[in-house]
Amino acid sequence: MTSSNKKKRERAAQAFKKTKLKVGKTPNKPANHTDTSFRSKTIVVTQQSLSVRIAPETEKQYLHHLSLLNHHASQTRKDSLAFLTTHLRDVSVPLAALLPKLAPLILDESNGVRTALLALFALLKPNEVRLQLQIILLHVWSAMSHIDTDIRRDSTKFLSWALGAAKEDVLGNGGWAKGLTALTSVLEGKHLEVVQKFLVAGFGEEEGEIQTERVLHGGLHWSVQINLTRAGVQDYRYLGLFAGEVGAVEDAPGRRRWCVETAQGKQITQRLRTGLVGLTKEGGETGRIAGKVLQILERGIERAKETE
């Protein structure tokens, strides 16, 4: 037997030989094993902040969700509102572009969408709301007379929010008459607290008739406040600086007089009184609140008559 043949037989026998392993001992690595392990003391990150890449992407998504607010699927509209709410302060999209797209959702047929919208509105600051408030109020007044019961039910939630965010702006620019008219169409137990809130604000019960700068000059330069205080609003009406009859309905005494001196005011006041009297007869919690609101209405009217 040659030496080469002997070596071949030995290698073949070794290949099929079962190696006995001992406990705790690492088995031998195969002959063709390649070691791929490595060690590194530090990892260098070229960009420590991810905001450079995330912010543009977030703003792009924000605009995308903004475009989905009129999507046919209510769940999509709701999800988009949730995204807009979460990232409201993370993007540079101006509220002047956002609010006109949000306002129509006050009339949305989905309860979930309206609830999500109200949650977003709650994050807005008064100075952010005022410039677009009239657009929002147009949809609020419309919702209060809507044929859909659920939309009417939620309408006063938006009115209550608006009163809390920018009360004098709600009452100004004809809002007192529009608000009272709209409230007569939702004069039910679940809306009485908002009726009370509106009347208290309009009659000046909370502030003791202390007039704010915005009520008197509607956003004009602060120096106008001094002149109006000295000369009175009526002296400046001929200049056409004010929206509507400022002296008549843009302050608490004027709003009270409007209820007793104008045909529209008398008609709406009578409708409110009749509705409230009817609710007081129901008794219970509804009757109690209705009686309280009726007292506020009657007191405001009496105060107006005392100044005649």
PDB file of C-alpha atoms in Angstrom:
ATOM      1  CA  MET A   1       0.000   0.000   0.000  1.00  0.00           C
ATOM      2  CA  THR A   2       1.350   3.335  -0.980  1.00  0.00           C
ATOM      3  CA  SER A   3       1.672   6.217   1.492  1.00  0.00           C
ATOM      4  CA  SER A   4      -0.889   8.378  -0.358  1.00  0.00           C
ATOM      5  CA  ASN A   5      -3.606   5.726  -0.200  1.00  0.00           C
ATOM      6  CA  LYS A   6      -3.023   5.258   3.497  1.00  0.00           C
ATOM      7  CA  LYS A   7      -3.458   8.984   4.197  1.00  0.00           C
ATOM      8  CA  LYS A   8      -6.698   9.049   2.197  1.00  0.00           C
ATOM      9  CA  ARG A   9      -8.149   6.211   4.279  1.00  0.00           C
ATOM     10  CA  GLU A  10      -7.171   7.973   7.505  1.00  0.00           C
ATOM     11  CA  ARG A  11      -8.794  11.257   6.430  1.00  0.00           C
ATOM     12  CA  ALA A  12     -11.988   9.441   5.422  1.00  0.00           C
ATOM     13  CA  ALA A  13     -12.155   7.620   8.756  1.00  0.00           C
ATOM     14  CA  GLN A  14     -11.593  10.894  10.656  1.00  0.00           C
ATOM     15  CA  ALA A  15     -14.392  12.659   8.705  1.00  0.00           C
ATOM     16  CA  PHE A  16     -17.037  10.156   9.888  1.00  0.00           C
ATOM     17  CA  LYS A  17     -15.677   9.775  13.392  1.00  0.00           C
ATOM     18  CA  LYS A  18     -18.022  11.117  16.102  1.00  0.00           C
ATOM     19  CA  THR A  19     -16.231  13.412  18.516  1.00  0.00           C
ATOM     20  CA  LYS A  20     -17.079  12.902  22.154  1.00  0.00           C
ATOM     21  CA  LEU A  21     -17.885  16.262  23.807  1.00  0.00           C
ATOM     22  CA  LYS A  22     -17.106  17.008  27.434  1.00  0.00           C
ATOM     23  CA  VAL A  23     -19.366  19.139  29.622  1.00  0.00           C
ATOM     24  CA  GLY A  24     -18.140  22.724  29.847  1.00  0.00           C
ATOM     25  CA  LYS A  25     -15.690  22.358  27.005  1.00  0.00           C
ATOM     26  CA  THR A  26     -16.184  24.390  23.808  1.00  0.00           C
ATOM     27  CA  PRO A  27     -16.231  22.143  20.767  1.00  0.00           C
ATOM     28  CA  ASN A  28     -13.554  22.587  18.165  1.00  0.00           C
ATOM     29  CA  LYS A  29     -14.474  24.807  15.225  1.00  0.00           C
ATOM     30  CA  PRO A  30     -14.568  23.262  11.765  1.00  0.00           C
ATOM     31  CA  ALA A  31     -11.553  23.648   9.527  1.00  0.00           C
ATOM     32  CA  ASN A  32     -13.374  26.055   7.198  1.00  0.00           C
ATOM     33  CA  HIS A  33     -14.564  28.387  10.016  1.00  0.00           C
ATOM     34  CA  THR A  34     -14.037  32.132   9.460  1.00  0.00           C
ATOM     35  CA  ASP A  35     -13.972  34.475  12.452  1.00  0.00           C
ATOM     36  CA  THR A  36     -16.249  37.507  11.755  1.00  0.00           C
ATOM     37  CA  SER A  37     -16.189  39.109  15.207  1.00  0.00           C
ATOM     38  CA  PHE A  38     -14.723  42.554  15.762  1.00  0.00           C
ATOM     39  CA  ARG A  39     -14.234  45.070  18.540  1.00  0.00           C
ATOM     40  CA  SER A  40     -14.824  48.821  18.572  1.00  0.00           C
ATOM     41  CA  LYS A  41     -14.187  51.269  21.376  1.00  0.00           C
ATOM     42  CA  THR A  42     -16.411  54.127  20.001  1.00  0.00           C
ATOM     43  CA  ILE A  43     -19.230  54.626  17.492  1.00  0.00           C
ATOM     44  CA  VAL A  44     -19.152  57.939  15.619  1.00  0.00           C
ATOM     45  CA  VAL A  45     -22.550  59.466  14.667  1.00  0.00           C
ATOM     46  CA  THR A  46     -22.188  62.138  12.007  1.00  0.00           C
ATOM     47  CA  GLN A  47     -25.567  63.774  12.876  1.00  0.00           C
ATOM     48  CA  GLN A  48     -26.533  63.875  16.527  1.00  0.00           C
ATOM     49  CA  SER A  49     -29.899  65.645  16.035  1.00  0.00           C
ATOM     50  CA  LEU A  50     -32.666  64.136  13.926  1.00  0.00           C
ATOM     51  CA  SER A  51     -34.811  67.279  13.916  1.00  0.00           C
ATOM     52  CA  VAL A  52     -33.335  68.467  10.633  1.00  0.00           C
ATOM     53  CA  ARG A  53     -34.813  65.491   8.843  1.00  0.00           C
ATOM     54  CA  ILE A  54     -37.962  64.970  10.958  1.00  0.00           C
ATOM     55  CA  ALA A  55     -39.390  68.518  10.893  1.00  0.00           C
ATOM     56  CA  PRO A  56     -39.818  68.798   7.112  1.00  0.00           C
ATOM     57  CA  GLU A  57     -41.388  65.345   7.039  1.00  0.00           C
ATOM     58  CA  THR A  58     -43.796  66.249   9.861  1.00  0.00           C
ATOM     59  CA  GLU A  59     -44.842  69.435   8.108  1.00  0.00           C
ATOM     60  CA  LYS A  60     -45.398  67.504   4.899  1.00  0.00           C
ATOM     61  CA  GLN A  61     -47.606  65.033   6.748  1.00  0.00           C
ATOM     62  CA  TYR A  62     -49.399  67.918   8.442  1.00  0.00           C
ATOM     63  CA  LEU A  63     -50.341  69.443   5.103  1.00  0.00           C
ATOM     64  CA  HIS A  64     -51.394  66.016   3.871  1.00  0.00           C
ATOM     65  CA  HIS A  65     -53.734  65.504   6.833  1.00  0.00           C
ATOM     66  CA  LEU A  66     -55.046  69.019   6.342  1.00  0.00           C
ATOM     67  CA  SER A  67     -56.088  68.044   2.834  1.00  0.00           C
ATOM     68  CA  LEU A  68     -57.901  64.988   4.207  1.00  0.00           C
ATOM     69  CA  LEU A  69     -60.342  66.992   6.328  1.00  0.00           C
ATOM     70  CA  ASN A  70     -62.931  66.752   3.545  1.00  0.00           C
ATOM     71  CA  HIS A  71     -62.334  63.032   2.938  1.00  0.00           C
ATOM     72  CA  HIS A  72     -65.485  60.979   2.424  1.00  0.00           C
ATOM     73  CA  ALA A  73     -64.586  58.562   5.262  1.00  0.00           C
ATOM     74  CA  SER A  74     -65.377  59.928   8.715  1.00  0.00           C
ATOM     75  CA  GLN A  75     -62.632  57.831  10.338  1.00  0.00           C
ATOM     76  CA  THR A  76     -60.067  59.419   8.026  1.00  0.00           C
ATOM     77  CA  ARG A  77     -61.295  62.893   8.962  1.00  0.00           C
ATOM     78  CA  LYS A  78     -61.150  61.986  12.645  1.00  0.00           C
ATOM     79  CA  ASP A  79     -57.631  60.542  12.379  1.00  0.00           C
ATOM     80  CA  SER A  80     -56.442  63.608  10.485  1.00  0.00           C
ATOM     81  CA  LEU A  81     -57.820  65.879  13.187  1.00  0.00           C
ATOM     82  CA  ALA A  82     -55.989  63.826  15.804  1.00  0.00           C
ATOM     83  CA  PHE A  83     -52.719  64.262  13.885  1.00  0.00           C
ATOM     84  CA  LEU A  84     -53.289  68.012  13.484  1.00  0.00           C
ATOM     85  CA  THR A  85     -54.005  68.294  17.203  1.00  0.00           C
ATOM     86  CA  THR A  86     -50.892  66.362  18.212  1.00  0.00           C
ATOM     87  CA  HIS A  87     -48.572  68.406  15.985  1.00  0.00           C
ATOM     88  CA  LEU A  88     -50.334  71.765  16.228  1.00  0.00           C
ATOM     89  CA  ARG A  89     -47.262  73.451  17.726  1.00  0.00           C
ATOM     90  CA  ASP A  90     -44.670  71.488  15.759  1.00  0.00           C
ATOM     91  CA  VAL A  91     -45.160  73.056  12.335  1.00  0.00           C
ATOM     92  CA  SER A  92     -45.117  76.500  10.792  1.00  0.00           C
ATOM     93  CA  VAL A  93     -48.540  76.233   9.131  1.00  0.00           C
ATOM     94  CA  PRO A  94     -50.378  79.496  10.018  1.00  0.00           C
ATOM     95  CA  LEU A  95     -53.686  79.213  11.831  1.00  0.00           C
ATOM     96  CA  ALA A  96     -55.126  81.651   9.310  1.00  0.00           C
ATOM     97  CA  ALA A  97     -54.868  78.811   6.795  1.00  0.00           C
ATOM     98  CA  LEU A  98     -55.957  76.126   9.265  1.00  0.00           C
ATOM     99  CA  LEU A  99     -59.104  77.528  10.903  1.00  0.00           C
ATOM    100  CA  PRO A 100     -61.140  78.128   7.717  1.00  0.00           C
ATOM    101  CA  LYS A 101     -60.663  74.440   6.896  1.00  0.00           C
ATOM    102  CA  LEU A 102     -61.632  73.373  10.409  1.00  0.00           C
ATOM    103  CA  ALA A 103     -64.774  75.503  10.781  1.00  0.00           C
ATOM    104  CA  PRO A 104     -66.972  73.478   8.356  1.00  0.00           C
ATOM    105  CA  LEU A 105     -66.400  70.379  10.486  1.00  0.00           C
ATOM    106  CA  ILE A 106     -68.685  71.916  13.115  1.00  0.00           C
ATOM    107  CA  LEU A 107     -71.431  70.674  10.790  1.00  0.00           C
ATOM    108  CA  ASP A 108     -69.826  67.273  10.249  1.00  0.00           C
ATOM    109  CA  GLU A 109     -72.239  64.347  10.389  1.00  0.00           C
ATOM    110  CA  SER A 110     -69.857  62.277  12.538  1.00  0.00           C
ATOM    111  CA  ASN A 111     -69.988  62.652  16.323  1.00  0.00           C
ATOM    112  CA  GLY A 112     -66.364  61.502  16.556  1.00  0.00           C
ATOM    113  CA  VAL A 113     -65.184  64.166  14.129  1.00  0.00           C
ATOM    114  CA  ARG A 114     -66.979  66.930  16.029  1.00  0.00           C
ATOM    115  CA  THR A 115     -65.536  65.707  19.314  1.00  0.00           C
ATOM    116  CA  ALA A 116     -62.014  65.648  17.846  1.00  0.00           C
ATOM    117  CA  LEU A 117     -62.530  69.145  16.432  1.00  0.00           C
ATOM    118  CA  LEU A 118     -63.571  70.502  19.818  1.00  0.00           C
ATOM    119  CA  ALA A 119     -60.436  68.986  21.358  1.00  0.00           C
ATOM    120  CA  LEU A 120     -58.300  70.822  18.808  1.00  0.00           C
ATOM    121  CA  PHE A 121     -60.121  74.115  19.383  1.00  0.00           C
ATOM    122  CA  ALA A 122     -59.465  73.774  23.110  1.00  0.00           C
ATOM    123  CA  LEU A 123     -55.717  74.122  22.432  1.00  0.00           C
ATOM    124  CA  LEU A 124     -56.057  77.469  20.678  1.00  0.00           C
ATOM    125  CA  LYS A 125     -55.243  80.717  22.437  1.00  0.00           C
ATOM    126  CA  PRO A 126     -57.641  83.711  22.367  1.00  0.00           C
ATOM    127  CA  ASN A 127     -55.319  85.811  20.211  1.00  0.00           C
ATOM    128  CA  GLU A 128     -55.156  82.943  17.717  1.00  0.00           C
ATOM    129  CA  VAL A 129     -58.929  82.626  17.521  1.00  0.00           C
ATOM    130  CA  ARG A 130     -60.075  86.208  17.180  1.00  0.00           C
ATOM    131  CA  LEU A 131     -59.054  86.878  13.590  1.00  0.00           C
ATOM    132  CA  GLN A 132     -60.968  83.838  12.342  1.00  0.00           C
ATOM    133  CA  LEU A 133     -63.747  83.764  14.940  1.00  0.00           C
ATOM    134  CA  GLN A 134     -66.453  85.186  12.675  1.00  0.00           C
ATOM    135  CA  ILE A 135     -65.916  82.341  10.195  1.00  0.00           C
ATOM    136  CA  ILE A 136     -66.242  79.841  13.031  1.00  0.00           C
ATOM    137  CA  LEU A 137     -69.370  81.530  14.395  1.00  0.00           C
ATOM    138  CA  LEU A 138     -71.097  81.376  11.010  1.00  0.00           C
ATOM    139  CA  HIS A 139     -70.903  77.598  11.228  1.00  0.00           C
ATOM    140  CA  VAL A 140     -71.908  77.602  14.897  1.00  0.00           C
ATOM    141  CA  TRP A 141     -75.091  79.577  14.151  1.00  0.00           C
ATOM    142  CA  SER A 142     -75.823  77.234  11.280  1.00  0.00           C
ATOM    143  CA  ALA A 143     -75.275  74.174  13.463  1.00  0.00           C
ATOM    144  CA  MET A 144     -77.714  75.484  16.066  1.00  0.00           C
ATOM    145  CA  SER A 145     -80.530  75.392  13.524  1.00  0.00           C
ATOM    146  CA  HIS A 146     -79.385  72.244  11.712  1.00  0.00           C
ATOM    147  CA  ILE A 147     -81.871  69.517  10.850  1.00  0.00           C
ATOM    148  CA  ASP A 148     -79.610  66.858  12.393  1.00  0.00           C
ATOM    149  CA  THR A 149     -80.344  66.495  16.117  1.00  0.00           C
ATOM    150  CA  ASP A 150     -76.782  65.462  17.021  1.00  0.00           C
ATOM    151  CA  ILE A 151     -75.293  68.461  15.232  1.00  0.00           C
ATOM    152  CA  ARG A 152     -77.671  70.784  17.086  1.00  0.00           C
ATOM    153  CA  ARG A 153     -76.768  69.071  20.349  1.00  0.00           C
ATOM    154  CA  ASP A 154     -73.039  69.725  19.889  1.00  0.00           C
ATOM    155  CA  SER A 155     -73.487  73.234  18.502  1.00  0.00           C
ATOM    156  CA  THR A 156     -73.717  74.855  21.918  1.00  0.00           C
ATOM    157  CA  LYS A 157     -70.487  73.119  22.953  1.00  0.00           C
ATOM    158  CA  PHE A 158     -68.722  75.148  20.280  1.00  0.00           C
ATOM    159  CA  LEU A 159     -70.555  78.296  21.366  1.00  0.00           C
ATOM    160  CA  SER A 160     -69.471  77.688  24.960  1.00  0.00           C
ATOM    161  CA  TRP A 161     -65.872  77.237  23.793  1.00  0.00           C
ATOM    162  CA  ALA A 162     -66.026  80.461  21.773  1.00  0.00           C
ATOM    163  CA  LEU A 163     -67.375  82.407  24.759  1.00  0.00           C
ATOM    164  CA  GLY A 164     -64.489  81.138  26.842  1.00  0.00           C
ATOM    165  CA  ALA A 165     -61.894  81.915  24.185  1.00  0.00           C
ATOM    166  CA  ALA A 166     -63.036  85.358  23.023  1.00  0.00           C
ATOM    167  CA  LYS A 167     -66.261  86.387  24.710  1.00  0.00           C
ATOM    168  CA  GLU A 168     -66.446  90.011  23.562  1.00  0.00           C
ATOM    169  CA  ASP A 169     -65.715  88.994  19.981  1.00  0.00           C
ATOM    170  CA  VAL A 170     -68.630  86.562  20.102  1.00  0.00           C
ATOM    171  CA  LEU A 171     -71.004  89.213  21.403  1.00  0.00           C
ATOM    172  CA  GLY A 172     -69.759  91.936  19.051  1.00  0.00           C
ATOM    173  CA  ASN A 173     -70.362  92.410  15.346  1.00  0.00           C
ATOM    174  CA  GLY A 174     -74.017  91.445  15.649  1.00  0.00           C
ATOM    175  CA  GLY A 175     -73.213  88.322  17.650  1.00  0.00           C
ATOM    176  CA  TRP A 176     -75.582  89.272  20.475  1.00  0.00           C
ATOM    177  CA  ALA A 177     -78.633  89.254  18.212  1.00  0.00           C
ATOM    178  CA  LYS A 178     -77.482  86.220  16.221  1.00  0.00           C
ATOM    179  CA  GLY A 179     -76.667  84.286  19.353  1.00  0.00           C
ATOM    180  CA  LEU A 180     -79.976  84.945  21.076  1.00  0.00           C
ATOM    181  CA  THR A 181     -81.874  84.077  17.901  1.00  0.00           C
ATOM    182  CA  ALA A 182     -79.958  80.825  17.515  1.00  0.00           C
ATOM    183  CA  LEU A 183     -80.403  79.894  21.178  1.00  0.00           C
ATOM    184  CA  THR A 184     -84.181  80.082  20.886  1.00  0.00           C
ATOM    185  CA  SER A 185     -83.986  77.173  18.427  1.00  0.00           C
ATOM    186  CA  VAL A 186     -82.143  74.933  20.916  1.00  0.00           C
ATOM    187  CA  LEU A 187     -83.977  75.900  24.085  1.00  0.00           C
ATOM    188  CA  GLU A 188     -83.834  72.492  25.736  1.00  0.00           C
ATOM    189  CA  GLY A 189     -82.545  71.213  29.048  1.00  0.00           C
ATOM    190  CA  LYS A 190     -79.134  70.157  27.791  1.00  0.00           C
ATOM    191  CA  HIS A 191     -78.460  73.619  26.338  1.00  0.00           C
ATOM    192  CA  LEU A 192     -79.579  75.732  29.302  1.00  0.00           C
ATOM    193  CA  GLU A 193     -76.133  76.158  30.832  1.00  0.00           C
ATOM    194  CA  VAL A 194     -74.852  77.690  27.597  1.00  0.00           C
ATOM    195  CA  VAL A 195     -77.931  79.966  27.414  1.00  0.00           C
ATOM    196  CA  GLN A 196     -77.107  81.102  30.935  1.00  0.00           C
ATOM    197  CA  LYS A 197     -73.452  81.661  30.048  1.00  0.00           C
ATOM    198  CA  PHE A 198     -74.419  83.712  26.992  1.00  0.00           C
ATOM    199  CA  LEU A 199     -76.890  85.903  28.884  1.00  0.00           C
ATOM    200  CA  VAL A 200     -74.510  86.508  31.788  1.00  0.00           C
ATOM    201  CA  ALA A 201     -71.757  87.540  29.382  1.00  0.00           C
ATOM    202  CA  GLY A 202     -74.072  89.718  27.299  1.00  0.00           C
ATOM    203  CA  PHE A 203     -75.704  91.523  30.209  1.00  0.00           C
ATOM    204  CA  GLY A 204     -72.333  92.197  31.832  1.00  0.00           C
ATOM    205  CA  GLU A 205     -73.139  90.330  35.019  1.00  0.00           C
ATOM    206  CA  GLU A 206     -69.649  88.874  35.500  1.00  0.00           C
ATOM    207  CA  GLU A 207     -67.506  91.975  35.061  1.00  0.00           C
ATOM    208  CA  GLY A 208     -69.883  94.477  36.662  1.00  0.00           C
ATOM    209  CA  GLU A 209     -70.103  96.181  33.272  1.00  0.00           C
ATOM    210  CA  ILE A 210     -66.376  96.928  33.185  1.00  0.00           C
ATOM    211  CA  GLN A 211     -65.720  97.515  29.510  1.00  0.00           C
ATOM    212  CA  THR A 212     -62.610  96.086  27.952  1.00  0.00           C
ATOM    213  CA  GLU A 213     -60.512  97.936  25.438  1.00  0.00           C
ATOM    214  CA  ARG A 214     -61.631  95.589  22.691  1.00  0.00           C
ATOM    215  CA  VAL A 215     -65.353  96.130  23.320  1.00  0.00           C
ATOM    216  CA  LEU A 216     -65.158  99.878  22.896  1.00  0.00           C
ATOM    217  CA  HIS A 217     -62.862 100.302  19.951  1.00  0.00           C
ATOM    218  CA  GLY A 218     -62.912  96.927  18.243  1.00  0.00           C
ATOM    219  CA  GLY A 219     -59.147  96.559  17.887  1.00  0.00           C
ATOM    220  CA  LEU A 220     -58.263 100.185  16.977  1.00  0.00           C
ATOM    221  CA  HIS A 221     -55.176 101.894  18.405  1.00  0.00           C
ATOM    222  CA  TRP A 222     -55.054 102.076  22.208  1.00  0.00           C
ATOM    223  CA  SER A 223     -55.202 105.873  22.157  1.00  0.00           C
ATOM    224  CA  VAL A 224     -58.774 105.712  20.873  1.00  0.00           C
ATOM    225  CA  GLN A 225     -59.752 104.282  24.271  1.00  0.00           C
ATOM    226  CA  ILE A 226     -58.950 107.597  25.947  1.00  0.00           C
ATOM    227  CA  ASN A 227     -60.951 109.638  23.458  1.00  0.00           C
ATOM    228  CA  LEU A 228     -63.920 107.299  23.608  1.00  0.00           C
ATOM    229  CA  THR A 229     -63.930 107.471  27.384  1.00  0.00           C
ATOM    230  CA  ARG A 230     -63.896 111.268  27.294  1.00  0.00           C
ATOM    231  CA  ALA A 231     -66.299 111.947  24.446  1.00  0.00           C
ATOM    232  CA  GLY A 232     -68.401 108.788  24.285  1.00  0.00           C
ATOM    233  CA  VAL A 233     -68.931 106.282  21.520  1.00  0.00           C
ATOM    234  CA  GLN A 234     -71.860 108.158  20.010  1.00  0.00           C
ATOM    235  CA  ASP A 235     -69.645 111.108  19.072  1.00  0.00           C
ATOM    236  CA  TYR A 236     -67.543 108.885  16.795  1.00  0.00           C
ATOM    237  CA  ARG A 237     -70.284 106.961  15.061  1.00  0.00           C
ATOM    238  CA  TYR A 238     -70.363 109.319  12.065  1.00  0.00           C
ATOM    239  CA  LEU A 239     -66.791 108.329  11.200  1.00  0.00           C
ATOM    240  CA  GLY A 240     -67.883 104.795  10.360  1.00  0.00           C
ATOM    241  CA  LEU A 241     -65.125 103.280  12.477  1.00  0.00           C
ATOM    242  CA  PHE A 242     -67.315 100.690  14.109  1.00  0.00           C
ATOM    243  CA  ALA A 243     -69.228  97.685  12.842  1.00  0.00           C
ATOM    244  CA  GLY A 244     -72.952  98.129  13.382  1.00  0.00           C
ATOM    245  CA  GLU A 245     -74.565 100.293  16.036  1.00  0.00           C
ATOM    246  CA  VAL A 246     -71.737 100.279  18.551  1.00  0.00           C
ATOM    247  CA  GLY A 247     -73.446 102.280  21.248  1.00  0.00           C
ATOM    248  CA  ALA A 248     -76.552 100.148  20.908  1.00  0.00           C
ATOM    249  CA  VAL A 249     -75.279  96.588  21.003  1.00  0.00           C
ATOM    250  CA  GLU A 250     -71.503  96.575  21.523  1.00  0.00           C
ATOM    251  CA  ASP A 251     -71.511  97.011  25.300  1.00  0.00           C
ATOM    252  CA  ALA A 252     -73.511  95.509  28.154  1.00  0.00           C
ATOM    253  CA  PRO A 253     -75.934  98.460  28.657  1.00  0.00           C
ATOM    254  CA  GLY A 254     -76.475  98.642  24.908  1.00  0.00           C
ATOM    255  CA  ARG A 255     -77.248  94.931  24.689  1.00  0.00           C
ATOM    256  CA  ARG A 256     -79.774  95.253  27.493  1.00  0.00           C
ATOM    257  CA  ARG A 257     -81.428  98.221  25.784  1.00  0.00           C
ATOM    258  CA  TRP A 258     -81.544  96.281  22.516  1.00  0.00           C
ATOM    259  CA  CYS A 259     -83.738  93.696  24.232  1.00  0.00           C
ATOM    260  CA  VAL A 260     -86.391  96.276  25.190  1.00  0.00           C
ATOM    261  CA  GLU A 261     -86.064  99.016  22.569  1.00  0.00           C
ATOM    262  CA  THR A 262     -85.933  97.151  19.257  1.00  0.00           C
ATOM    263  CA  ALA A 263     -88.648  95.060  17.635  1.00  0.00           C
ATOM    264  CA  GLN A 264     -86.266  92.183  17.047  1.00  0.00           C
ATOM    265  CA  GLY A 265     -85.010  92.324  20.618  1.00  0.00           C
ATOM    266  CA  LYS A 266     -88.513  92.278  22.062  1.00  0.00           C
ATOM    267  CA  GLN A 267     -89.550  89.367  19.860  1.00  0.00           C
ATOM    268  CA  ILE A 268     -86.523  87.237  20.705  1.00  0.00           C
ATOM    269  CA  THR A 269     -86.731  88.086  24.393  1.00  0.00           C
ATOM    270  CA  GLN A 270     -90.369  87.034  24.478  1.00  0.00           C
ATOM    271  CA  ARG A 271     -89.557  83.744  22.755  1.00  0.00           C
ATOM    272  CA  LEU A 272     -86.824  83.081  25.298  1.00  0.00           C
ATOM    273  CA  ARG A 273     -89.108  83.938  28.198  1.00  0.00           C
ATOM    274  CA  THR A 274     -91.884  81.670  26.914  1.00  0.00           C
ATOM    275  CA  GLY A 275     -89.519  78.760  26.387  1.00  0.00           C
ATOM    276  CA  LEU A 276     -87.895  79.153  29.800  1.00  0.00           C
ATOM    277  CA  VAL A 277     -91.229  79.377  31.600  1.00  0.00           C
ATOM    278  CA  GLY A 278     -92.283  76.144  29.913  1.00  0.00           C
ATOM    279  CA  LEU A 279     -89.081  74.413  31.019  1.00  0.00           C
ATOM    280  CA  THR A 280     -89.518  75.528  34.630  1.00  0.00           C
ATOM    281  CA  LYS A 281     -92.794  73.616  34.722  1.00  0.00           C
ATOM    282  CA  GLU A 282     -90.969  70.368  33.964  1.00  0.00           C
ATOM    283  CA  GLY A 283     -89.431  70.420  37.425  1.00  0.00           C
ATOM    284  CA  GLY A 284     -86.281  68.550  38.400  1.00  0.00           C
ATOM    285  CA  GLU A 285     -82.813  69.729  37.454  1.00  0.00           C
ATOM    286  CA  THR A 286     -84.006  71.106  34.117  1.00  0.00           C
ATOM    287  CA  GLY A 287     -86.688  73.200  35.814  1.00  0.00           C
ATOM    288  CA  ARG A 288     -84.235  74.503  38.375  1.00  0.00           C
ATOM    289  CA  ILE A 289     -81.682  75.659  35.779  1.00  0.00           C
ATOM    290  CA  ALA A 290     -84.428  77.123  33.578  1.00  0.00           C
ATOM    291  CA  GLY A 291     -85.695  79.149  36.522  1.00  0.00           C
ATOM    292  CA  LYS A 292     -82.208  80.500  37.164  1.00  0.00           C
ATOM    293  CA  VAL A 293     -81.739  81.471  33.511  1.00  0.00           C
ATOM    294  CA  LEU A 294     -85.177  83.121  33.509  1.00  0.00           C
ATOM    295  CA  GLN A 295     -84.157  85.244  36.491  1.00  0.00           C
ATOM    296  CA  ILE A 296     -81.026  86.414  34.657  1.00  0.00           C
ATOM    297  CA  LEU A 297     -83.114  87.347  31.612  1.00  0.00           C
ATOM    298  CA  GLU A 298     -85.693  89.239  33.672  1.00  0.00           C
ATOM    299  CA  ARG A 299     -83.020  91.073  35.660  1.00  0.00           C
ATOM    300  CA  GLY A 300     -81.283  92.195  32.471  1.00  0.00           C
ATOM    301  CA  ILE A 301     -84.541  93.511  31.060  1.00  0.00           C
ATOM    302  CA  GLU A 302     -85.404  95.334  34.283  1.00  0.00           C
ATOM    303  CA  ARG A 303     -82.005  97.001  34.376  1.00  0.00           C
ATOM    304  CA  ALA A 304     -82.543  98.184  30.815  1.00  0.00           C
ATOM    305  CA  LYS A 305     -85.903  99.722  31.727  1.00  0.00           C
ATOM    306  CA  GLU A 306     -84.417 101.502  34.719  1.00  0.00           C
ATOM    307  CA  THR A 307     -82.040 103.455  32.464  1.00  0.00           C
ATOM    308  CA  GLU A 308     -84.719 104.578  30.008  1.00  0.00           C
TER     309      GLU A 308
END
